[in-house]
Coordinates of C-alpha atoms in Angstrom, one line a residue:
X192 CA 160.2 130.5 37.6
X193 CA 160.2 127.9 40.3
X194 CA 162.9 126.9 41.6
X195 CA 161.9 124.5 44.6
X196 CA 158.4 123.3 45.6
X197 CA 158.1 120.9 48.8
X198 CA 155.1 119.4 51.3
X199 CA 155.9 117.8 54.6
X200 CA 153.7 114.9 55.6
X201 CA 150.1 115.5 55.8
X202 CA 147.4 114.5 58.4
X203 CA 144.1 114.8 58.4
X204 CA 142.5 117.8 58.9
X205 CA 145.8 119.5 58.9
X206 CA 146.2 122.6 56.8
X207 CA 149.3 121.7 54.6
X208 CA 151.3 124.2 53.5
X209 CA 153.6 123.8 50.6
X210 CA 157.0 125.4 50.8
X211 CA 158.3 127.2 47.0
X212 CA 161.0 129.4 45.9
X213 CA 160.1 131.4 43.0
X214 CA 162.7 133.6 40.8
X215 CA 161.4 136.0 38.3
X216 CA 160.2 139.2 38.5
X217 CA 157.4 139.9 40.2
X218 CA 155.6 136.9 41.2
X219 CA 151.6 136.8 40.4
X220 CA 149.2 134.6 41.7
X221 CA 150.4 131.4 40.3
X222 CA 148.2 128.2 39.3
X223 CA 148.1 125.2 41.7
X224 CA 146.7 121.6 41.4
X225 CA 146.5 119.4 44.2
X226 CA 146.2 115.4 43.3
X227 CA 145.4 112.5 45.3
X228 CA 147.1 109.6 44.5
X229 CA 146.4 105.9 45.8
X230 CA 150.4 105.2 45.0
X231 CA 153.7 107.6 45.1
X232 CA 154.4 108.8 41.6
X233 CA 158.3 109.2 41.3
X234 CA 160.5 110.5 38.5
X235 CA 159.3 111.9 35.5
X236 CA 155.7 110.6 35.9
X237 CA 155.4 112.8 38.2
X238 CA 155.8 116.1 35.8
X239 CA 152.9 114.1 33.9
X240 CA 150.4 113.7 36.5
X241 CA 146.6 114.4 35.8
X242 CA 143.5 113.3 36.8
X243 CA 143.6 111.3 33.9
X244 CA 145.6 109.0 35.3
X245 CA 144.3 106.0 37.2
X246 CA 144.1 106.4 41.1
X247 CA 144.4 110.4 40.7
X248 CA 141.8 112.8 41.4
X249 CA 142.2 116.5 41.6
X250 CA 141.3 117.3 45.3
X251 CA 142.0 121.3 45.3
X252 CA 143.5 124.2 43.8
X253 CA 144.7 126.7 46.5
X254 CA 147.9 127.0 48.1
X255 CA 146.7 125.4 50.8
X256 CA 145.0 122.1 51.2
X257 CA 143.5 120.4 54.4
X258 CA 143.5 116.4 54.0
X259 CA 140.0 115.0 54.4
X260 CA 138.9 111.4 54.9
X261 CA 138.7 110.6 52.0
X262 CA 143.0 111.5 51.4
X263 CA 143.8 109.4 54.2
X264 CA 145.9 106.4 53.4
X265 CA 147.1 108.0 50.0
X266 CA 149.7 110.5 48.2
X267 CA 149.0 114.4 47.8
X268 CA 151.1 115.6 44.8
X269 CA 151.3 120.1 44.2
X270 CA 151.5 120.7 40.7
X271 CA 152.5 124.3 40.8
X272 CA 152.8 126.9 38.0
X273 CA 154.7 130.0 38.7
X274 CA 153.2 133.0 37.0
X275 CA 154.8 136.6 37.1
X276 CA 153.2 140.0 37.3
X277 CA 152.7 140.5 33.8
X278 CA 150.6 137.0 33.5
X279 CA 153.5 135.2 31.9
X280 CA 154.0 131.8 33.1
X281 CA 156.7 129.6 33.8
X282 CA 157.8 126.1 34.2
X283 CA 155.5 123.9 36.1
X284 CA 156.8 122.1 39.0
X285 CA 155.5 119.1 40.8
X286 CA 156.0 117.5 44.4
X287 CA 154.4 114.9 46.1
X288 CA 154.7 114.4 49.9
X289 CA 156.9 111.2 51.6
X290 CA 154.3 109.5 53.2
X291 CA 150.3 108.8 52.5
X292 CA 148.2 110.9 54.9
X293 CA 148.0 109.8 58.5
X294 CA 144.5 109.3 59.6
X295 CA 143.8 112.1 63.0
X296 CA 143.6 111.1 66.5
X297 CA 139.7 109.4 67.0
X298 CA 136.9 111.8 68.6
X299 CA 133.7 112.6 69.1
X300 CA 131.4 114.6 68.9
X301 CA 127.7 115.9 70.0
X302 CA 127.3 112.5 72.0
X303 CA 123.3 112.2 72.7
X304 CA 120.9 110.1 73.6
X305 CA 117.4 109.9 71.5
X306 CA 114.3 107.9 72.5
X307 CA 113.4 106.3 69.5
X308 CA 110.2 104.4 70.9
X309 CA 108.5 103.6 74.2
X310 CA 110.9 102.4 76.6
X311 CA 113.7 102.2 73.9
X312 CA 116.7 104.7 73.6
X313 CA 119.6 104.7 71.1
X314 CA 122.8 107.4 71.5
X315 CA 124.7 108.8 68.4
X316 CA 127.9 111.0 68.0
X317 CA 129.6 112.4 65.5
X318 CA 133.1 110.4 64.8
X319 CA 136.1 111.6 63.1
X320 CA 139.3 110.7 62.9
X321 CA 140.0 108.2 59.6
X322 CA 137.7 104.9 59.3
X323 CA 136.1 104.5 62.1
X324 CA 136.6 100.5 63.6
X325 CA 135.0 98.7 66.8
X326 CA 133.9 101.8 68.8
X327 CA 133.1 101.2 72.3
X328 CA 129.4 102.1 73.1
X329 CA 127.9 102.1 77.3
X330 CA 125.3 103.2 78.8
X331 CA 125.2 104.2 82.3
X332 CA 122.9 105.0 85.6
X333 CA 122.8 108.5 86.9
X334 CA 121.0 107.5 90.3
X335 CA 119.1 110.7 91.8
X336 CA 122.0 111.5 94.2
X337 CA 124.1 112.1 91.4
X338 CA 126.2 108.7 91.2
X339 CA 127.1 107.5 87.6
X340 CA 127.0 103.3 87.3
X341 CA 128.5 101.7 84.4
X342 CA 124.8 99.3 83.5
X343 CA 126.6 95.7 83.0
X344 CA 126.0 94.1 79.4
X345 CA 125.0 97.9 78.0
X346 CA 127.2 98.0 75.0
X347 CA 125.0 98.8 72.0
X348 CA 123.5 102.2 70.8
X349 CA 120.3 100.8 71.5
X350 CA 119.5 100.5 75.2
X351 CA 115.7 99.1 76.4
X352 CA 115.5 100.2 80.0
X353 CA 114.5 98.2 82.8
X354 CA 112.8 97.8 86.1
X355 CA 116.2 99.4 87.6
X356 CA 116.2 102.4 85.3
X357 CA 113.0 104.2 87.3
X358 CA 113.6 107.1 88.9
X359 CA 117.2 107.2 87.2
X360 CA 118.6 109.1 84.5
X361 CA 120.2 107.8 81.8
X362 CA 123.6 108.3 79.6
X363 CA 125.2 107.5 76.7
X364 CA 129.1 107.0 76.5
X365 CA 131.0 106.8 73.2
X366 CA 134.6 105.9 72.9
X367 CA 136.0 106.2 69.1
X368 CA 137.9 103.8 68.0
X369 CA 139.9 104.0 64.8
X370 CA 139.9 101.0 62.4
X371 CA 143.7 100.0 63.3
X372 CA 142.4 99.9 66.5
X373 CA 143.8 103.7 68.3
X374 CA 140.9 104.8 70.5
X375 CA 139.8 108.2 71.3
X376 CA 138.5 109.6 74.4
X377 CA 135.4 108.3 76.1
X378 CA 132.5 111.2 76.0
X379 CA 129.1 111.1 78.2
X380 CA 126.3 112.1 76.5
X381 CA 123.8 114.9 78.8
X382 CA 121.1 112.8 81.1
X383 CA 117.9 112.0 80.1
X384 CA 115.1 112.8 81.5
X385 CA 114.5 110.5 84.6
X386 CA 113.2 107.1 83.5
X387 CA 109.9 105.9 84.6
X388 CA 107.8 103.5 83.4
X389 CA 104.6 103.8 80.9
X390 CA 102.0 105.8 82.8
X391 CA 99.0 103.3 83.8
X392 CA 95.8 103.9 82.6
X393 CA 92.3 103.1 82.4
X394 CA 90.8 102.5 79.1
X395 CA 87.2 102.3 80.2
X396 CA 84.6 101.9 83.8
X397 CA 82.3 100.0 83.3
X398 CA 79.0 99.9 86.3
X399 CA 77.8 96.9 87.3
X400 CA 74.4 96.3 89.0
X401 CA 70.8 97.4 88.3
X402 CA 70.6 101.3 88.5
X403 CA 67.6 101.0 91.2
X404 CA 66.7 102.1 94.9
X405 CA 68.7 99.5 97.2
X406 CA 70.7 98.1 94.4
X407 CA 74.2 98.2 94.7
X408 CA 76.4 99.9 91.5
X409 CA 80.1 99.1 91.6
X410 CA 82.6 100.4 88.6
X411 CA 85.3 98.2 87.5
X412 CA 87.8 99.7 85.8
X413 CA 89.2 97.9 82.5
X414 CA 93.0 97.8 82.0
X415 CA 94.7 97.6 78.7
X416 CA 95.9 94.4 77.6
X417 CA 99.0 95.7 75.9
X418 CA 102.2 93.7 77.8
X419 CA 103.6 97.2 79.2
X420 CA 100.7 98.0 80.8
X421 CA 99.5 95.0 82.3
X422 CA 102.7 94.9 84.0
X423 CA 102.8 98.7 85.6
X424 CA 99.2 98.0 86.6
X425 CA 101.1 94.4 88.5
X426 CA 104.0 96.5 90.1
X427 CA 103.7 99.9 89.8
X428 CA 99.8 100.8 90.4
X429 CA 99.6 102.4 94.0
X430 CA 95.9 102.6 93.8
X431 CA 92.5 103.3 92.1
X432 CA 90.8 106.1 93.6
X433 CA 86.7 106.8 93.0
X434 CA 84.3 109.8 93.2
X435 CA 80.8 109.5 92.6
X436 CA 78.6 112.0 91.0
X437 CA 74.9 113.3 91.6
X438 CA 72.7 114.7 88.8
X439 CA 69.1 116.0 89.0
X440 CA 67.1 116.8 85.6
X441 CA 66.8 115.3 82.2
X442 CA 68.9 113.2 80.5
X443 CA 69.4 115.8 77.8
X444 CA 70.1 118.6 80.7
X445 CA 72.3 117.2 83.7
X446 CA 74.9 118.5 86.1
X447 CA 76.7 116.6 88.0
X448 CA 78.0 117.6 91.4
X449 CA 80.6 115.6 93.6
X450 CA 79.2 113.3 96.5
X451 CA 82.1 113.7 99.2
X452 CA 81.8 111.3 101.0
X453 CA 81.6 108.3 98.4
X454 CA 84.9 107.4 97.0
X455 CA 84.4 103.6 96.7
X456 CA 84.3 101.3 94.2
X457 CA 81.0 100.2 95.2
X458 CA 77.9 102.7 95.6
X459 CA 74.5 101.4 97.4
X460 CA 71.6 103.5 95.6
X461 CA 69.2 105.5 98.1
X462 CA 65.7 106.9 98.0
X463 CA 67.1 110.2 97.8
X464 CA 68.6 108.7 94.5
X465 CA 65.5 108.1 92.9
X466 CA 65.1 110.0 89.5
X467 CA 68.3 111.4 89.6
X468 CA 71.6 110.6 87.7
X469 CA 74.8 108.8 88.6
X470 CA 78.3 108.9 87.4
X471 CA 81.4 107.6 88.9
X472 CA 85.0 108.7 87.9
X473 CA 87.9 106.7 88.0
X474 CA 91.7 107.4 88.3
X475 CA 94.8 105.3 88.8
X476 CA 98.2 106.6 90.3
X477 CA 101.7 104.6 90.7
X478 CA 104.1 104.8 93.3
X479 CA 106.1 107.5 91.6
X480 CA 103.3 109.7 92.6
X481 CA 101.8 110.4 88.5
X482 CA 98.4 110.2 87.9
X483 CA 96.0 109.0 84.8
X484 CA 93.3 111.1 83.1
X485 CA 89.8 110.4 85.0
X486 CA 87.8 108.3 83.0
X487 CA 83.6 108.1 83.9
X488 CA 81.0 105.4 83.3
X489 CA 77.1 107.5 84.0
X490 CA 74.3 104.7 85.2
X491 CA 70.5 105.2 83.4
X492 CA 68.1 106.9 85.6
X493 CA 67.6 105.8 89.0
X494 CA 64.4 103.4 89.4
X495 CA 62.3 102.6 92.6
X496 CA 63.6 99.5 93.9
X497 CA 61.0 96.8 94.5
X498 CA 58.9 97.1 98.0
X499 CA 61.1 95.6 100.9
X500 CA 60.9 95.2 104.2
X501 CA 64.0 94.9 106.7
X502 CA 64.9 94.5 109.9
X503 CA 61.8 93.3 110.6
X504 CA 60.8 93.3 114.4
X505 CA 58.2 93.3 117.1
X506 CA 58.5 95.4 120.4
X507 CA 56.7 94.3 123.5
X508 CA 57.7 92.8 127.0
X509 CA 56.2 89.5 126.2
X510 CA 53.5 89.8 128.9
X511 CA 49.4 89.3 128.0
X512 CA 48.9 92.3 129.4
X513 CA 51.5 94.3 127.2
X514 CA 51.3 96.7 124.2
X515 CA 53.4 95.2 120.5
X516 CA 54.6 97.2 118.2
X517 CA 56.1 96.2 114.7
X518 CA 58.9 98.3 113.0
X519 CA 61.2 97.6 110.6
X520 CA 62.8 99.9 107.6
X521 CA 60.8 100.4 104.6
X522 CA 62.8 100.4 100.8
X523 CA 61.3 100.8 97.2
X524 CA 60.3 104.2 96.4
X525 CA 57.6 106.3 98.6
X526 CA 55.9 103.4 100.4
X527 CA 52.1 103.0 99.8
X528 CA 49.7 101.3 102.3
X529 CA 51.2 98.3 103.2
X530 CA 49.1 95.6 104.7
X531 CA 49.9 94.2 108.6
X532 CA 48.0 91.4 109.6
X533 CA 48.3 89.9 113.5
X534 CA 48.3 86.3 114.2
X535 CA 48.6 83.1 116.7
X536 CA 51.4 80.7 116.2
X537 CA 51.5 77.8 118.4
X538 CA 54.9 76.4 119.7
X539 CA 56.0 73.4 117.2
X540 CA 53.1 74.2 115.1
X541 CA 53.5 75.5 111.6
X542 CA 49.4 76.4 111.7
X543 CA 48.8 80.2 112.1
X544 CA 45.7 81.7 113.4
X545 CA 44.5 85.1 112.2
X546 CA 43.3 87.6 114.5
X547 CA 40.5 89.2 112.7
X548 CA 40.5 93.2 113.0
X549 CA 44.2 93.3 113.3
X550 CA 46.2 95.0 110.9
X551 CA 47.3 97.9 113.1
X552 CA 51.4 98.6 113.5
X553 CA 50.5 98.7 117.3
X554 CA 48.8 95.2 119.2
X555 CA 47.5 94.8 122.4
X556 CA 47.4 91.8 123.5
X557 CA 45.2 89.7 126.0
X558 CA 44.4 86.2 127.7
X559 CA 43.7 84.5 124.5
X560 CA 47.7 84.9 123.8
X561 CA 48.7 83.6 126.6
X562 CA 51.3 80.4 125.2
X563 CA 50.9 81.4 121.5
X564 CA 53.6 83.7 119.8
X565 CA 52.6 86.6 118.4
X566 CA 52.9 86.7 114.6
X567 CA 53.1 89.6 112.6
X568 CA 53.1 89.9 108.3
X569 CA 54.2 93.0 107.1
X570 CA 53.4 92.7 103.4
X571 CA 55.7 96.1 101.9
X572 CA 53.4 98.4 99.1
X573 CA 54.8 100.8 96.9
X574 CA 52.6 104.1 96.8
X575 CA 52.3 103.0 92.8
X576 CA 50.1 100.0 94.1
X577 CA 53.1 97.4 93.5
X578 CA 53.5 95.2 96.3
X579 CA 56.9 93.6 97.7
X580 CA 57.4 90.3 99.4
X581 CA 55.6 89.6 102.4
X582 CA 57.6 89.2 106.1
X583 CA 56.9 87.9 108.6
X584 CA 58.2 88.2 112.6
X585 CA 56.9 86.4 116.0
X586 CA 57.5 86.9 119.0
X587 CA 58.8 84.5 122.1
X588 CA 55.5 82.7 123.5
X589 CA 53.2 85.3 125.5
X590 CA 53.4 84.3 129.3
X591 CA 51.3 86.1 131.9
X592 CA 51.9 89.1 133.7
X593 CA 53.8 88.2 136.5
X594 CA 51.0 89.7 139.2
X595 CA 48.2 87.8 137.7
X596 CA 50.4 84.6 137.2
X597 CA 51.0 84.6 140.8
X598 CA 47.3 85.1 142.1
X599 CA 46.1 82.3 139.3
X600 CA 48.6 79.9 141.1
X601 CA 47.4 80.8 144.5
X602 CA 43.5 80.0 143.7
X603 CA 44.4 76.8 141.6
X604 CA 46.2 75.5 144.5
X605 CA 43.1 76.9 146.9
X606 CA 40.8 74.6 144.2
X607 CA 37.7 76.0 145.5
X608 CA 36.9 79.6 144.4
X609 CA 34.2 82.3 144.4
X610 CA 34.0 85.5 142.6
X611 CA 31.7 88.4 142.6
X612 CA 30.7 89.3 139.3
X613 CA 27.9 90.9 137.4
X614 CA 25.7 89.9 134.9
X615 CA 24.0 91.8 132.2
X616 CA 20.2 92.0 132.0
X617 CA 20.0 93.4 128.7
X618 CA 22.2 91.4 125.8
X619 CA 21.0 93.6 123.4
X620 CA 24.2 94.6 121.3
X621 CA 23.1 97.9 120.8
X622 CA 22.6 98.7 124.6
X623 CA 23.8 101.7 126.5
X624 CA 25.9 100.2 129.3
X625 CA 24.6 101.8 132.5
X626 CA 25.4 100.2 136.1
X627 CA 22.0 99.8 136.7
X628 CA 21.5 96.9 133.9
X629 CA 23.9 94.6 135.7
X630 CA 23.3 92.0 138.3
X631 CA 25.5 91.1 140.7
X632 CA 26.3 87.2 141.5
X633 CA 28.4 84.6 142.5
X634 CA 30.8 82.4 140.1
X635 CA 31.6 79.7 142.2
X636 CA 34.5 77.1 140.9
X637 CA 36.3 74.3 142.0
X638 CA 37.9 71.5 140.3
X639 CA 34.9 69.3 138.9
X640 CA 32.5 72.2 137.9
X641 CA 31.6 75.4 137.6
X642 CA 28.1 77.6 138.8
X643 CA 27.0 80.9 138.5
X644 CA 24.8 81.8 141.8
X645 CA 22.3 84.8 142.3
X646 CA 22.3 85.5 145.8
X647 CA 19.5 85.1 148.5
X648 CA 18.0 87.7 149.9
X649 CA 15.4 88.5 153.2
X650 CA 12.2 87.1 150.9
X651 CA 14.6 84.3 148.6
X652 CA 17.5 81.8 148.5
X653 CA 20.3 82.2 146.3
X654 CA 19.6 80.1 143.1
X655 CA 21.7 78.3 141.1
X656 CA 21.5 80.1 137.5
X657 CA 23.8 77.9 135.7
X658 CA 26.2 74.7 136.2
X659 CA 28.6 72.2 134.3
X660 CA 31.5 70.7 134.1
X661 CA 34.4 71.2 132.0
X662 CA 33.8 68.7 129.9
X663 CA 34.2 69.8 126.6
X664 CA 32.9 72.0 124.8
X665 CA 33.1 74.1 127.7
X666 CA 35.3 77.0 127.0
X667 CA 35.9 80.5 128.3
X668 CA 35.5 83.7 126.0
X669 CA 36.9 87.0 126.5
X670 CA 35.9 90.4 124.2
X671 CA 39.1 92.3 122.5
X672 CA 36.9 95.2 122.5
X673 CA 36.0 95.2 126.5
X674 CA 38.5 94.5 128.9
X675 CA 36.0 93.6 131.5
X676 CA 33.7 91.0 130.2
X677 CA 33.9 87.3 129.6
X678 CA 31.9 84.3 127.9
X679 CA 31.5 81.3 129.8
X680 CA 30.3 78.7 127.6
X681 CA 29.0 75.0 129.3
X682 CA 27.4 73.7 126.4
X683 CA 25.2 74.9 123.0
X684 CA 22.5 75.6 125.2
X685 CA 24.0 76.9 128.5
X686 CA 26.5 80.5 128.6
X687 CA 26.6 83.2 130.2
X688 CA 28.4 86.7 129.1
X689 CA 29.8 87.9 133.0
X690 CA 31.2 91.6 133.8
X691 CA 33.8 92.7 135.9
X692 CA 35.5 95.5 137.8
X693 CA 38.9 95.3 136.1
X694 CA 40.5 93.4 133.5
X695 CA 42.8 92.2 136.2
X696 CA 40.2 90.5 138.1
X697 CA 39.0 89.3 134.1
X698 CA 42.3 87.1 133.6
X699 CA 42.4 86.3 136.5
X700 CA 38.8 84.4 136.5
X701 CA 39.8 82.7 132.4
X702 CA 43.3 81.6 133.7
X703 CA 41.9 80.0 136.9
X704 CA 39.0 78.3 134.8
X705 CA 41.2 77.3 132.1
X706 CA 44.1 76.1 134.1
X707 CA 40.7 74.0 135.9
X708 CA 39.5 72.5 132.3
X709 CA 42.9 71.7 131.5
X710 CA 43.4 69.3 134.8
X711 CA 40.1 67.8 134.4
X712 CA 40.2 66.9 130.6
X713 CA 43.8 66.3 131.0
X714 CA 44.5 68.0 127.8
X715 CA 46.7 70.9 126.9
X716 CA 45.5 74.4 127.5
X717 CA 46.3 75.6 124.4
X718 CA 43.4 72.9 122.9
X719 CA 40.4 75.1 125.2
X720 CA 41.6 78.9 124.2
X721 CA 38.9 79.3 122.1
X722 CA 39.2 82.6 119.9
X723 CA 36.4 84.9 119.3
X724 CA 35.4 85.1 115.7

């Protein structure tokens, strides 16, 4: 039998231990019924108690018992039968403790941190110690020296980090507080990972400009138009870098190798790049030194651009006497035969004059450009037969060479000339020239007229072959294709085609005769430079 059965006060998850006194034999196991009880059953209700009763549950049947939760706040009651050796059984005998259970001290447990979506973190624990009240949740800074900051209005489970989270780590802290208000111990949860922003990225490069020779292709990158990353693209994008691609081959078969030294945004297609393939890449880092998957934009096949000339220009001194080249760089595929033609531009005058034969890149010039500038049209042709743009260039007006300028002064000052010339027997054009078909005579010139003079010999005296003035329509003409002859030309009915040692002597002779007509008409030079045709 029983003779005493007693439980001291209870706490949560505290093994309680009841104390008995049994008399009897040899004591079996015994039979024991723990109750919970929302009130303290005295007296004899208490040898009656059952889980039939309202506000009792059975809540174990060992000897021991360890309150949970859910016994906090109320009565444990032992309802203990004492059974002997020999399985027979005594008296039942109840007890139920003095107090309800006490609720244990508040803690914690596996304190973390979880990232439940981009940007967005929320820390747990495990809590234990009766009903849980107002907990204390805050989040803290873990800067990359190891310094823990409280974060100042942090006091949720859910955190959404900021600007001033980058490049920290973050933690979690959890202080359990019971509900009549006891608190635990603060815990930390472990750091995060350190915190930076969404990586930027590049959703797509796009290539603007025509994929031909000369054309200019520049990629532009597209950014997403989500909020995030249009602002790490504002604030945390250190820069775009670019690396252009060269492919030969069909569009079916290509591979593309790496052009070194283009790694812009913009690309300037060259000849070389006709036929071939183009593709840029594109990347983006940020300041905290990550970097975006490349993204590429290819261009179609590279076209011949259409004929142009640039830098258009002629070379030359700028005397009569001089040689004039043009230059100038060619682009539009494999240039053809493109067309030069020379010309005569007067000062002030929009009028140009072509010089028939001309179309040469090289021009020699002569007397007749003497106050004219020198006009070149360089009109660009593709080998394909399609033609660019025409261009043209000029130079500064021609002036004379300085040594003939100087000896044309001296004789127009002198205003009284003579010069030996010779004269051509035969005007056949299809002569052999031979020294002994020329005639030697006089030109004799002063400021109202002109005459050519055979001289006198022993049996004769020198006649006068012809004579004029310079009234118009006289005019002087001069050969592009002989240096050494000239046209003088009084009237319809009166020239004569003259010969001379050098071409020097040539200029000299038109310049002095010109500059003569021009005082005597009192007219512009320019009006009695008559161009052979």
């Amino acid at each position: 039998m029983a003779l005493d059965l007693t439980i001291s006060d209870c706490c949560e998850n505290e093994e309680v231990v009841a104390q008995k006194t049994y008399l009897g034999g040899q004591q079996g196991d015994g039979k024991y019924t723990w109750y919970r009880s929302k009130d303290r059953i005295e007296g004899p209700a208490l040898l009656e108690i059952s889980d039939s009763l309202e506000g009792v549950s059975i809540c174990g049947k060992e000897l021991t018992y360890t309150p949970s939760l859910l016994d906090v706040g109320c009565y444990l009651a032992l309802c203990f039968v004492p059974i002997r050796a020999d399985g027979k059984c005594g008296e039942p005998i109840v007890s139920i403790c003095s107090n309800p259970v006490a609720p244990a001290h508040p803690v914690v447990t596996g304190v973390c941190v979880k990232e439940s979506s981009l940007g967005v973190y929320f820390g747990e624990g495990v809590y234990f110690g009766g009903c849980e009240g107002s907990s204390l949740f805050r989040w803290y800074r873990e800067t990359a020296d190891g310094t823990i900051n409280l974060i100042p209005g942090a006091n949720s489970q859910t955190y959404e980090v900021t600007d001033s989270d980058y490049t920290c780590r973050l933690l979690f802290g959890y202080t359990p507080v019971r509900s009549d208000s006891v608190a635990g111990e603060l815990k930390l949860s472990e750091p995060t990972n350190i915190i930076l922003p969404e990586l930027p990225i590049i959703d797509e490069v796009a290539l603007t400009g025509h994929a031909t020779e000369g054309a200019v292709l520049t990629a532009v990158e597209v950014i997403p138009n989500s909020e995030n990353q249009q602002h790490v693209w504002n604030k945390y994008k250190k820069e775009v870098r670019y690396q252009w691609y060269w492919a030969s081959g069909s569009a079916d078969s290509k591979f593309f190798e790496p052009l070194p030294s283009h790694r812009s945004s913009s690309y300037k297609l060259r000849f070389e790049d006709i036929g071939q393939f183009l593709k840029c890449e594109c990347v983006v880092s940020d300041v905290f030194g990550r970097t975006s998957d490349p993204v590429f934009a290819e261009a179609s096949m590279i076209l011949p651009g259409i004929p142009t000339i640039d830098k258009l220009e002629i070379e030359g001194r700028g005397f009569h006497t001089n040689l004039y080249a043009i230059k100038g760089t060619y682009t539009g595929g494999r240039e053809g035969k493109s067309r030069i033609q020379w010309l005569r531009s007067m000062v002030g005058s929009p009028d140009l004059i072509s010089i028939p034969g001309e179309i040469g890149r090289m021009y020699e010039a002569n007397v007749d450009d003497v106050g004219y500038r020198l006009v070149a049209v360089y009109t660009p042709v593709r080998e394909d037969g399609v033609e660019g743009r025409p261009v043209s260039v000029s130079t500064k007006p021609i002036t004379v060479e300085p040594d003939v300028l100087s000896e044309v002064k001296k004789k127009l000052d002198v205003g009284s000339i003579k010069f030996e010339v010779l004269c051509d027997k035969d005007r056949s054009p299809k002569k052999v020239y031979e020294v002994a078909t020329f005639e030697r005579k006089i030109l004799e010139v002063n400021k109202k007229r002109v005459k050519l003079v055979k001289s006198g010999s022993k049996a004769s005296f020198p006649t006068t072959e012809i004579r004029g003035s310079y009234a118009s329509p006289f005019h002087v003409e001069v050969s592009r294709n002989d240096q050494h002859r000239l046209r003088i030309v009084i009237d319809h009915e009166n020239e004569v085609e003259l010969i001379v040692h050098t071409r020097h002597l040539r200029d000299v002779i038109v310049l002095v005769l010109r500059g003569l007509a021009q005082r005597f008409n009192s007219t512009s030079l320019n009006t009695l430079l008559k161009i052979e045709t």
